[in-house]
Coordinates of C-alpha atoms in Angstrom, one line a residue:
X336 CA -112.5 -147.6 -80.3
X337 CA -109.9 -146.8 -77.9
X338 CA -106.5 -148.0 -77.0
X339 CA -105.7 -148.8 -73.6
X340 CA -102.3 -151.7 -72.3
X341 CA -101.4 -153.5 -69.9
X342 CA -99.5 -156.2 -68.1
X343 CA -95.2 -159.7 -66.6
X344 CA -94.0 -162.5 -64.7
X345 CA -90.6 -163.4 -61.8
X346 CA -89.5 -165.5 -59.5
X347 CA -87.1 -167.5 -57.3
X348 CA -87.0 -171.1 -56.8
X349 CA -84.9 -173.7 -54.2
X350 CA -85.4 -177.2 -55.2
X351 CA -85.5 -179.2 -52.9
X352 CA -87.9 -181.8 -53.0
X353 CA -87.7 -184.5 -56.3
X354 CA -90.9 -183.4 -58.7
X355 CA -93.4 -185.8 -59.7
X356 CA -92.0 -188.6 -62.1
X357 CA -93.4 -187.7 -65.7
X358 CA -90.9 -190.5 -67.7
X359 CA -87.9 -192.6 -67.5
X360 CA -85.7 -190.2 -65.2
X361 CA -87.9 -187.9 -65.9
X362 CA -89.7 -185.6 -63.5
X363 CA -91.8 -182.3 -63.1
X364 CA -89.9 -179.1 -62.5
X365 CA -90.4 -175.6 -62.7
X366 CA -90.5 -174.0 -66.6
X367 CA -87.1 -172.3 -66.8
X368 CA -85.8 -174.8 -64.4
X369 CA -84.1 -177.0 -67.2
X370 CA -81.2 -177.0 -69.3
X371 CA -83.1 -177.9 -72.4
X372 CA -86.2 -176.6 -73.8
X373 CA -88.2 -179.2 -75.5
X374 CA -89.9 -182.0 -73.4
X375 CA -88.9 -185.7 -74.4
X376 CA -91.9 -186.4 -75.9
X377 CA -91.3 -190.3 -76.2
X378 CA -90.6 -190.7 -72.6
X379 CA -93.7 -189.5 -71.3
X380 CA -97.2 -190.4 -71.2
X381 CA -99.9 -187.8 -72.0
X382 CA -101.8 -185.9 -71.0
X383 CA -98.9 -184.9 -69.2
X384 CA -98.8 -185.3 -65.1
X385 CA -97.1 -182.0 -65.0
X386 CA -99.1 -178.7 -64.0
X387 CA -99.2 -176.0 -66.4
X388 CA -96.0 -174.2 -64.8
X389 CA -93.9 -177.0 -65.2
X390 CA -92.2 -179.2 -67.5
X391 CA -91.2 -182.5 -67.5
X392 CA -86.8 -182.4 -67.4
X393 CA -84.9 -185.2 -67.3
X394 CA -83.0 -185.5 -64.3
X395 CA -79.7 -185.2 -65.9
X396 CA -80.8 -181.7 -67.3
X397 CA -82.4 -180.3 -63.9
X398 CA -81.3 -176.4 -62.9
X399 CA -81.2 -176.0 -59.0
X400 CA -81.1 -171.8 -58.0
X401 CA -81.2 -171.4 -54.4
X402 CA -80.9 -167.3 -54.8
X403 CA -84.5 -165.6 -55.0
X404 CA -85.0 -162.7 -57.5
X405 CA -87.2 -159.9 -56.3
X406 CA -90.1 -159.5 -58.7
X407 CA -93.7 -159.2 -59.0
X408 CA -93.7 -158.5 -54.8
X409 CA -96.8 -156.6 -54.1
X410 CA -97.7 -154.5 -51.3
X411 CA -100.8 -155.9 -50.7
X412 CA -101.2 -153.0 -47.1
X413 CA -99.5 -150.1 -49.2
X414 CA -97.0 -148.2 -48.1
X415 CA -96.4 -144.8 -46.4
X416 CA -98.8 -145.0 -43.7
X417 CA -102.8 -146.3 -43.2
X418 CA -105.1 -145.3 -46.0
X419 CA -108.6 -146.0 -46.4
X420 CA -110.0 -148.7 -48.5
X421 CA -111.6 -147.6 -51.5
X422 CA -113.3 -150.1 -53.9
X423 CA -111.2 -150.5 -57.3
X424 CA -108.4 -148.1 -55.5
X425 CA -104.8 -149.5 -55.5
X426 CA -103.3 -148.7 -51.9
X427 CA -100.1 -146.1 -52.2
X428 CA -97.1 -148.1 -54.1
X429 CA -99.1 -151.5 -53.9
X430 CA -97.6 -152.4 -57.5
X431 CA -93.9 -151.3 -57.6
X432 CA -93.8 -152.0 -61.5
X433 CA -96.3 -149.5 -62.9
X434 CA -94.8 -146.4 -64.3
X435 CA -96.8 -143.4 -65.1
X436 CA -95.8 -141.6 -68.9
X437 CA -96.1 -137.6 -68.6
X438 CA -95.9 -135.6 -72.0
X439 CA -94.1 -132.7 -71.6
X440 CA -93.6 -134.0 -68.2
X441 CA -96.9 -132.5 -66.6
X442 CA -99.7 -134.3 -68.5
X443 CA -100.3 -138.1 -68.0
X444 CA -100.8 -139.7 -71.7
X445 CA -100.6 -143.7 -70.5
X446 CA -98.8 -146.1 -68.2
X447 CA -96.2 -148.9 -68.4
X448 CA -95.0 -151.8 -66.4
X449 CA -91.4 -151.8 -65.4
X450 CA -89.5 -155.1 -66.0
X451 CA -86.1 -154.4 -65.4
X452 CA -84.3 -151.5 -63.9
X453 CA -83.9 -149.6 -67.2
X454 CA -86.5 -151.4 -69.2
X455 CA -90.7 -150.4 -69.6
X456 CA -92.8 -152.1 -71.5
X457 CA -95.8 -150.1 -72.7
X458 CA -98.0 -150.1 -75.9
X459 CA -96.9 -149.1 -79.0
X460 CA -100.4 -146.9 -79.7
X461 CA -99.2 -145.0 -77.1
X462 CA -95.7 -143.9 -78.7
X463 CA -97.0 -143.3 -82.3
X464 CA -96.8 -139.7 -82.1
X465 CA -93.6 -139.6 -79.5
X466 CA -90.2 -139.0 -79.5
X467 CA -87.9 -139.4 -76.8
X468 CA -87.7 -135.7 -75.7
X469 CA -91.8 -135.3 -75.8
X470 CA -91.9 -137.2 -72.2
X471 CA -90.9 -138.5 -68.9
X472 CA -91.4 -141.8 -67.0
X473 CA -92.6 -141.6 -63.5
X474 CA -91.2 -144.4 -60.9
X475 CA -92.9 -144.8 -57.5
X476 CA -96.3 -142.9 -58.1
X477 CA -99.4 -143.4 -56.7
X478 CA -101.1 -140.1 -56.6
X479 CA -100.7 -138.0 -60.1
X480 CA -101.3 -134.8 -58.0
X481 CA -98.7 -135.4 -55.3
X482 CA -95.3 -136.6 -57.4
X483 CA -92.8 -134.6 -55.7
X484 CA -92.3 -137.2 -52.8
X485 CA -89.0 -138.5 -51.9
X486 CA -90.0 -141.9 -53.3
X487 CA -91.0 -140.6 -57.0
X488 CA -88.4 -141.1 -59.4
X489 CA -88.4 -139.7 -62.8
X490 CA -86.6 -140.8 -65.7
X491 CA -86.1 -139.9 -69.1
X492 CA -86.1 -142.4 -72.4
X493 CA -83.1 -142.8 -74.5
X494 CA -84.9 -144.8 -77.1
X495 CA -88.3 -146.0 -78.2
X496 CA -88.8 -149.5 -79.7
X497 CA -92.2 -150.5 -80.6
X498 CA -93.1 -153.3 -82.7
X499 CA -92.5 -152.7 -86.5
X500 CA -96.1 -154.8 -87.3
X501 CA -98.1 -153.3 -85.3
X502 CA -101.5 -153.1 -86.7
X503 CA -103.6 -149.8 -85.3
X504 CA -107.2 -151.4 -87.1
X505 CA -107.1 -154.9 -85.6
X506 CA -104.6 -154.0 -82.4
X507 CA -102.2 -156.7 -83.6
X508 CA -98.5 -156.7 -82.3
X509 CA -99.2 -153.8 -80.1
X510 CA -96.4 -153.3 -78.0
X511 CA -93.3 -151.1 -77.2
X512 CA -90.2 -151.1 -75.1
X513 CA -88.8 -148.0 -73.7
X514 CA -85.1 -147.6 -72.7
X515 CA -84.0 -145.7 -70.3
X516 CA -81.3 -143.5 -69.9
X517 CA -80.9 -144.2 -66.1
X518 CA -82.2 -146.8 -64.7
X519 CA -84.3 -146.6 -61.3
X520 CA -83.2 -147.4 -58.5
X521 CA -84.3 -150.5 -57.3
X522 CA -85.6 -150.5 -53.6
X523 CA -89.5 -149.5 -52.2
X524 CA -91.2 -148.3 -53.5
X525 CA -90.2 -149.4 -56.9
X526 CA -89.2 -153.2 -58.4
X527 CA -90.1 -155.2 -61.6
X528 CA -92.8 -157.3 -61.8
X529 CA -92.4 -160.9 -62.9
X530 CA -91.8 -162.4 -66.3
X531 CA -94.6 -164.5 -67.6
X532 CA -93.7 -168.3 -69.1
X533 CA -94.0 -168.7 -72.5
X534 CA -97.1 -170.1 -74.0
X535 CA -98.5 -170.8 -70.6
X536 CA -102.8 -170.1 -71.1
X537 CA -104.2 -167.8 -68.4
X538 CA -108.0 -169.1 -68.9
X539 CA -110.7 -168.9 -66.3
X540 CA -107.9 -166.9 -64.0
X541 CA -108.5 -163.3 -62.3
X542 CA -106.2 -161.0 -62.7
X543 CA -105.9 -157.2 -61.8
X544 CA -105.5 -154.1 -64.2
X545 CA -104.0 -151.1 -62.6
X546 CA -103.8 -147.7 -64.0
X547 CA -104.8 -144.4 -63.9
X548 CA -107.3 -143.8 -66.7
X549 CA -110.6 -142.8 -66.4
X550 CA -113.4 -144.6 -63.8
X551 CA -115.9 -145.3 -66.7
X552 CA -116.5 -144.2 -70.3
X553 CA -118.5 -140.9 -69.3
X554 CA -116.1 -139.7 -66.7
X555 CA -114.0 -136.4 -67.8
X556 CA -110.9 -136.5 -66.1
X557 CA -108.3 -139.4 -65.6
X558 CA -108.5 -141.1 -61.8
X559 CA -105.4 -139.2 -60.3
X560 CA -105.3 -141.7 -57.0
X561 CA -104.0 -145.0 -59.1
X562 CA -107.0 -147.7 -59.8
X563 CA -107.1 -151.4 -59.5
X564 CA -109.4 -153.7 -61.1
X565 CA -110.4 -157.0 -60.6
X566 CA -111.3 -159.3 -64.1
X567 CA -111.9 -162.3 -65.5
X568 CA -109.7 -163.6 -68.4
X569 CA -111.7 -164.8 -71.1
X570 CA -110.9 -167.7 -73.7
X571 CA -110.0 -167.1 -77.0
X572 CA -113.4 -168.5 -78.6
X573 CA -115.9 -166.8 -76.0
X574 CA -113.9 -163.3 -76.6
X575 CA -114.6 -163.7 -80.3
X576 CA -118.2 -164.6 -80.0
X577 CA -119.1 -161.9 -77.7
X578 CA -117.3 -159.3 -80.0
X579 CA -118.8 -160.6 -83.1
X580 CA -122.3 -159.3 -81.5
X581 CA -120.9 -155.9 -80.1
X582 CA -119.0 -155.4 -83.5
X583 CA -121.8 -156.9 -85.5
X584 CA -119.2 -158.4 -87.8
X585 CA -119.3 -161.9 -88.0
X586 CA -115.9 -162.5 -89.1
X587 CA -114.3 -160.4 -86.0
X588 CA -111.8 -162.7 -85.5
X589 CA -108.3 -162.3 -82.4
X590 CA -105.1 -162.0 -83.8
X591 CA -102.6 -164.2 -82.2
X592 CA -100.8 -161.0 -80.0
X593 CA -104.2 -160.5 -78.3
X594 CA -106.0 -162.0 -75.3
X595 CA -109.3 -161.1 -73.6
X596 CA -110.0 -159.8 -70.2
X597 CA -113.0 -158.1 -68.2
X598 CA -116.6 -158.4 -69.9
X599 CA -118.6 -157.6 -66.4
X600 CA -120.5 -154.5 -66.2
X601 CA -118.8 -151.5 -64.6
X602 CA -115.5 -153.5 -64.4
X603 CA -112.7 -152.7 -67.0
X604 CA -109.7 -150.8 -68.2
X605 CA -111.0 -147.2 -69.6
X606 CA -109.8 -144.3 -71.8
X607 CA -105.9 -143.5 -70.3
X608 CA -105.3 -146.7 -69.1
X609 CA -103.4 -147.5 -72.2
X610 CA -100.2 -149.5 -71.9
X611 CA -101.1 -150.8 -67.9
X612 CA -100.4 -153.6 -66.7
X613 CA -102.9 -156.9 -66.4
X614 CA -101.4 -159.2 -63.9
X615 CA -101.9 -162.5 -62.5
X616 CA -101.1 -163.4 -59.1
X617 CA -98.9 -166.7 -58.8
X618 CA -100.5 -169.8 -57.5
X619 CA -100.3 -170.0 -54.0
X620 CA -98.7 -166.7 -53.7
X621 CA -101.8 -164.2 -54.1
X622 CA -99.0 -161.3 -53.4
X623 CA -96.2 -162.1 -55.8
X624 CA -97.5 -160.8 -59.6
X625 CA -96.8 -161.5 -63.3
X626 CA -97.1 -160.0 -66.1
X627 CA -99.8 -161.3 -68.4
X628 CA -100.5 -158.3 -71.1
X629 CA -100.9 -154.6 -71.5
X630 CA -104.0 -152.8 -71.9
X631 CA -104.6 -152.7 -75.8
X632 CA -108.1 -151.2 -76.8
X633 CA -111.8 -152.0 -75.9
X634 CA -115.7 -151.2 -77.3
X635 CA -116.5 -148.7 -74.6
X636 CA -115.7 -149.7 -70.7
X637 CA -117.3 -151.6 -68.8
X638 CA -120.1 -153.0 -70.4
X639 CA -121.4 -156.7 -69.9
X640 CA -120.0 -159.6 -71.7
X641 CA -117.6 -157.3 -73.6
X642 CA -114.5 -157.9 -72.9
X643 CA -111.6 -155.7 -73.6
X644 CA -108.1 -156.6 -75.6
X645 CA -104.9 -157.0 -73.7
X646 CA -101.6 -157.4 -76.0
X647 CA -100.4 -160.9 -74.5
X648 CA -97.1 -161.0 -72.9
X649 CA -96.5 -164.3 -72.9
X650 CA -97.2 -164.8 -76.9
X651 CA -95.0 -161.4 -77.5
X652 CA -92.0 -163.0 -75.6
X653 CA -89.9 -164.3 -78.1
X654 CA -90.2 -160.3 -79.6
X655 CA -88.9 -158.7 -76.8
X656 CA -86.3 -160.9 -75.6
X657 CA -84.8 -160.3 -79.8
X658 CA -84.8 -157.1 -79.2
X659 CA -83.3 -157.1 -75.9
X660 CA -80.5 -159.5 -77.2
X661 CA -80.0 -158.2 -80.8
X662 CA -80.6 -154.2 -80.6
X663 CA -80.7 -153.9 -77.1
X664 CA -77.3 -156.0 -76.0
X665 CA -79.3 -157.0 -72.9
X666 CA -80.0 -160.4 -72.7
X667 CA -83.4 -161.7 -71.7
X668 CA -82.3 -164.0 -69.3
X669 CA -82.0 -161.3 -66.9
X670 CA -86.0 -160.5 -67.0
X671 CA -86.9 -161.9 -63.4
X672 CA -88.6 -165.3 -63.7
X673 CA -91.0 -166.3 -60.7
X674 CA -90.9 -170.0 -60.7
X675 CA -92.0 -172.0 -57.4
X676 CA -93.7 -175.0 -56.5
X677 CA -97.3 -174.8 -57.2
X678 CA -98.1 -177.8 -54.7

């Protein structure tokens, strides 16, 4: 079984229309939008009238941001000039956040998604043999072959931090955050993707999984031109039940840190795609990206009604933003946060 990653979510957000009323002075606003956390569960009635990106504030507790963050911004045409469209081919720079990792800075090991300007999140299978002199951290690529453009950047780690539970048999708490020692700089063709909302299920969504691993299970070489594939997510209880038949184990069972994606035939992550991104485009804004996990390990590629497993993002949050506050001194609440109206 192989090991593969992926995938965060930003944003910006004016309000200026009054949300939908949930409670006494209560209404619907963005998640991250209020001062306080925790809904106030006696004031409203459930279900609640709120959509799944929102919660419901009371009005006293409301955040209004008028300044837009750039995250998760796409490039849906590419970048650099007209290329022709190739089925599961990313255009040039279309994702600004995926990073290419190069050991010994001339062979391609894995990818990562870039969240802040000094800050990739990758998979921690990925770094279990590394130390911070064994490789670099390529900003701006598209084609593996052609990385001495203006617009590659490359960047060196200063220090590795990858979960301390991770669980190589069962793919559990599979995750890694790489410092830099200088951050990139920020401008096209390279910017963070969004931060995803805690807890928020991604369930009967497609998303996209870019990297540059291998085009199927049988293929020798890694895809050098950056790939892009389109999946389903897959619940929690259809995931296990499918595995249980590939695995022939009826106690297969998800840890928590894991979601589901792919399951159609000739349509997955592959061998190299470890630690890419799987991203979800925001409602109503197919172009603007988060985060939803990082490409973890599979049975095979591509098969049908096999899914592969994605460490989830949005479950692992609370993780990386202690590390970011605690060991890191940078606190989370600069991680880009895309939230908008989802009218």
């Amino acid at each position: 079984m192989w090991r593969r990653v992926i995938f965060i979510r930003c944003c910006f957000w004016t309000l200026t229309e009054t949300g939908a009323p949930c409670g006494l002075q209560m209404e619907c606003v963005p998640q991250g939008l209020c001062k306080t956390s925790a809904w106030n569960q006696n004031a409203i009635s459930w279900p609640s009238p709120c959509q799944r990106s929102e919660s419901c504030c009371h009005s006293s507790q409301k955040l209004v941001i008028g300044a837009p963050l750039n995250c998760g911004k796409s490039n849906p045409n590419g970048l650099g000039g007209t290329v022709e469209e190739v089925v599961d081919q990313a255009k040039p720079n279309e994702f600004p956040w995926t990073v290419a990792l190069m050991q010994n800075l001339i062979n391609f090991f894995g990818a990562g998604t870039l969240v802040t300007e000094n800050i990739v999140i990758t998979a921690a299978h990925l770094m279990l043999d590394k130390t911070i002199n064994d490789f670099g951290i390529i900003g701006g690529a598209w084609d593996l072959k052609q990385l001495a453009g203006k617009t590659i950047q490359w960047r060196t780690a200063t220090r590795i931090v990858s979960h301390p539970d991770f669980n190589k048999m069962t793919g559990a708490n599979n995750i890694a955050l790489i410092v830099l020692e200088t951050s990139f700089v920020m401008k096209p063709p390279i910017g963070p993707i969004c931060w995803p909302t805690s807890g928020v299920s991604f369930d009967r969504e497609r998303c996209l999984v870019a990297g540059w691993g291998r085009p199927d299970f049988l293929a020798k070489n890694y895809s050098y031109k950056q790939k892009k594939i389109d999946l389903p997510i897959v619940s929690r209880s259809d995931c296990e039940s499918l595995l249980r038949r590939t695995a022939f184990v009826q106690s297969f069972q998800l840890d928590p840190t894991i979601l589901c994606a792919g399951g159609e035939r000739g349509r997955d992550a592959c061998i190299g795609d470890g630690g890419s991104p799987l991203m979800c485009p925001i409602p109503g804004h197919p172009a603007i990206y988060e985060l939803v996990g990082i490409v973890n390990s599979g049975f095979s590629c591509g098969l049908e009604n096999v899914p592969a497993l994605y460490t989830n993002i949005s479950h692992m949050r609370p993780w990386i933003e202690k590390q970011l506050n605690d060991e890191l001194n940078k606190p989370y609440k600069t991680f880009p946060i895309y939230n908008i109206s989802y009218d």
